[in-house]
Amino acid sequence: MAVEMRLPAVHKHISLAASQSNREDKHLVVPGDVITSDTGFMRGHGTYMDEDRLTASVAGEVERVNKLICVRPLKTRYNGEVGDVVVGRITEVQQKRWKVETNSRLDSVLLLSSVNLPGGELRRRSAQDELAMRDYLQEGDLISAEVQSIFSDGAVSLHTRSLKYGKLGQGVLVLVSPSLVKRQKTHFHNLPCGASMILGNNGYLWLYPTPGQQDEEAGGYYTSMEPVSLSDREVISRLRNCLLALSAHKVLLYDTSVLYCYEASLAHQIKDILKPEIMEEIILETRQRLVELEG
Amino acid sequence: MHGVRDDLRLDGRGCEDYRHMEIETDVVSNTDGSAKISLGHTDVLVGIKAEIGKPKPMVPNEGYLEFFVDCSANATPEFEGRGGEELGVELSNTLYKVFNNRHSVDLRSLCICPGENCWVLYVDVLLLQCDGNLFDAISIAIKAALFNTRIPKVHISEDEEGVKEIELSDDPYDCMRLNVENVPCIVTLCKIGQRYVVDATLQEKACSVASLLISVTHKGMVTCVRKMGGGSLDPESIFEMTEAGKRVGKALHAPLIELLQKEESLGKKRQKVGFLG
């Protein structure tokens, strides 16, 4: 039993000298900063005209494409792109669709025609399927899905037309900012430490124990409720704390960075990872290894 | 839930471990005593102001404490508008019950003139961020703020007509401190499955059916026990939880007093962190 109290200390900003070189290229602005006084540019998202001067309205990086200037914000709600993998929670069951909450401005939509029927059969969806929707996915269920298309108002349409997507069983959900998840070829990772993770592009990260064998016939709806073993749990708790530490220090999340952070944290106890000084130590080591990997 | 059974929670803590806690006193300059505590992501600010008032008619030679809890709308979106009032009232009522006995705070030292004047300590609690385990954080913050409270000394002078005049001494260092040894700390135990956890986060609270709130002094004396939540608790488990609560509560006091004394000994050299940083 441990109770730890201490006096607060000012958080030190840790940065590596090696990464200074590519800092100069980025043009970072805060709301109110003047980007340029030249009137020849077209203004894009995140900017506004303030007496002939182009000013930023969000905090982020300036992007310039020929004559178009826009500011891409650092902390924002998830903006869907076709092909992204997202993890979401069902909020409503409607007539021929489910409404899924994915940390974006509008709820995403999962149409009945975009899911695999249990049993894997391919047929036209009938009225009976509509009535049985609640048996497949209920309010509060977590699912992994892929973005199929985007509506004109920005709402995202999802599909789970592959066996790797579907309802998620036992595991841990970690919420981070969507801008910290790196876009990669695959978002489903089986880490060598014994757990698997899904890095949703919307900032919802799902950690779960690696399944023993794959159930092919189930079509993504079978969730096992057997108790997870203690060793698996420890790995998942450690990964969860590592993810929280990485997101607190704004490190880009992808499988290599998470793995390095996990290895760096093995020296400490799981619950100590969230303490400020130990977190800084682990993140420093992770950053160093990542820089070595690049350079 | 199975993790709790095996003594391993989501973030790796054991069932009786607290999250990382940071305490700072004297953050608000125009109060007589203040403290700010962050327990994980829960942030609580307590300010204490001492005013002169009339003592209660039943106990003419004692002062008293008034509690007010304000759930700020910044804490969570549910507290928007009037949403936080219900929770605030519940918290204040519990605090009244906890401090209701004569041993927690020496109320006689708050008396100036028996029957006529006494010090009334207005304790204001502000919830800045809510991530579970509010009662524990509030009670620790109140203890720290009471330790930090400096009540100016009064001189009573009598006129020829017998009218009493109260003078506050002008010297900012001439003040009276309160003895906070017996101030109780609240421990909340949430029942999850068959076991109980201390310092539950919001996620863990959502899984628990009922919780038991125990306020314990540093000697292990229990001043108030309260059950919250809709589920039922079996009498044996209540006994077990009370024993565990006493154990955890006793262990909270010593490090807290040590930390507060260390902070005070730093004196002017202390770097004030406040709200930024």
XYZ file of C-alpha atoms in Angstrom, chain B residues 39-131:
93
model
C -4.528 13.705 -7.233
C -3.944 12.206 -10.672
C -6.243 14.323 -12.832
C -8.484 15.515 -9.989
C -7.713 19.125 -9.013
C -9.200 20.728 -5.922
C -8.627 24.216 -4.532
C -9.571 25.098 -0.947
C -9.623 28.596 0.506
C -10.287 29.469 4.140
C -11.386 32.850 5.348
C -11.771 33.756 8.989
C -14.490 36.205 9.924
C -15.796 37.379 13.269
C -19.326 36.311 13.987
C -21.755 35.400 16.697
C -21.367 31.957 18.186
C -24.146 29.419 18.067
C -26.551 29.760 21.006
C -26.097 26.140 22.146
C -22.327 26.393 22.366
C -21.445 29.963 23.322
C -17.741 29.401 23.867
C -16.873 27.768 20.583
C -16.390 28.966 17.033
C -17.541 26.978 14.029
C -16.761 26.094 10.420
C -18.945 26.669 7.385
C -18.398 24.583 4.272
C -19.286 25.431 0.724
C -18.394 23.306 -2.257
C -18.515 24.770 -5.725
C -18.326 22.422 -8.679
C -16.919 24.620 -11.368
C -18.231 24.160 -14.893
C -14.653 23.554 -16.040
C -14.507 20.323 -14.138
C -16.603 18.176 -16.429
C -19.311 19.024 -18.984
C -21.979 17.618 -16.643
C -21.425 20.508 -14.278
C -22.580 23.058 -16.775
C -25.089 25.530 -15.405
C -26.892 24.103 -12.404
C -25.696 20.531 -12.894
C -22.978 20.736 -10.290
C -25.199 22.001 -7.497
C -26.527 18.656 -6.410
C -23.082 17.199 -6.107
C -21.874 20.331 -4.351
C -24.642 20.130 -1.759
C -23.946 16.452 -1.150
C -20.255 17.143 -0.655
C -20.934 20.022 1.764
C -23.323 17.954 3.839
C -20.815 15.156 4.115
C -18.133 17.601 5.213
C -20.417 18.962 7.911
C -20.980 15.470 9.226
C -17.291 14.668 9.199
C -16.293 17.760 11.152
C -19.255 17.637 13.482
C -17.490 16.286 16.526
C -15.559 18.317 19.019
C -12.279 16.533 18.563
C -11.446 17.301 14.951
C -10.777 20.982 15.224
C -10.325 22.692 18.562
C -13.341 24.960 18.323
C -12.694 26.562 21.689
C -9.577 28.211 20.391
C -11.783 30.001 17.907
C -13.664 31.797 20.635
C -12.987 35.480 21.310
C -15.652 36.522 23.745
C -17.888 33.747 25.033
C -21.434 34.322 23.925
C -20.644 37.401 21.873
C -17.884 36.959 19.355
C -16.092 34.084 17.836
C -14.151 33.210 14.732
C -16.134 31.614 11.954
C -13.998 29.787 9.417
C -15.550 29.767 5.977
C -14.099 26.864 4.054
C -14.663 27.192 0.316
C -13.859 24.271 -1.929
C -13.570 24.655 -5.672
C -13.446 21.622 -7.941
C -11.258 22.423 -10.902
C -11.028 19.032 -12.549
C -12.935 15.896 -11.760
C -11.443 12.447 -12.266
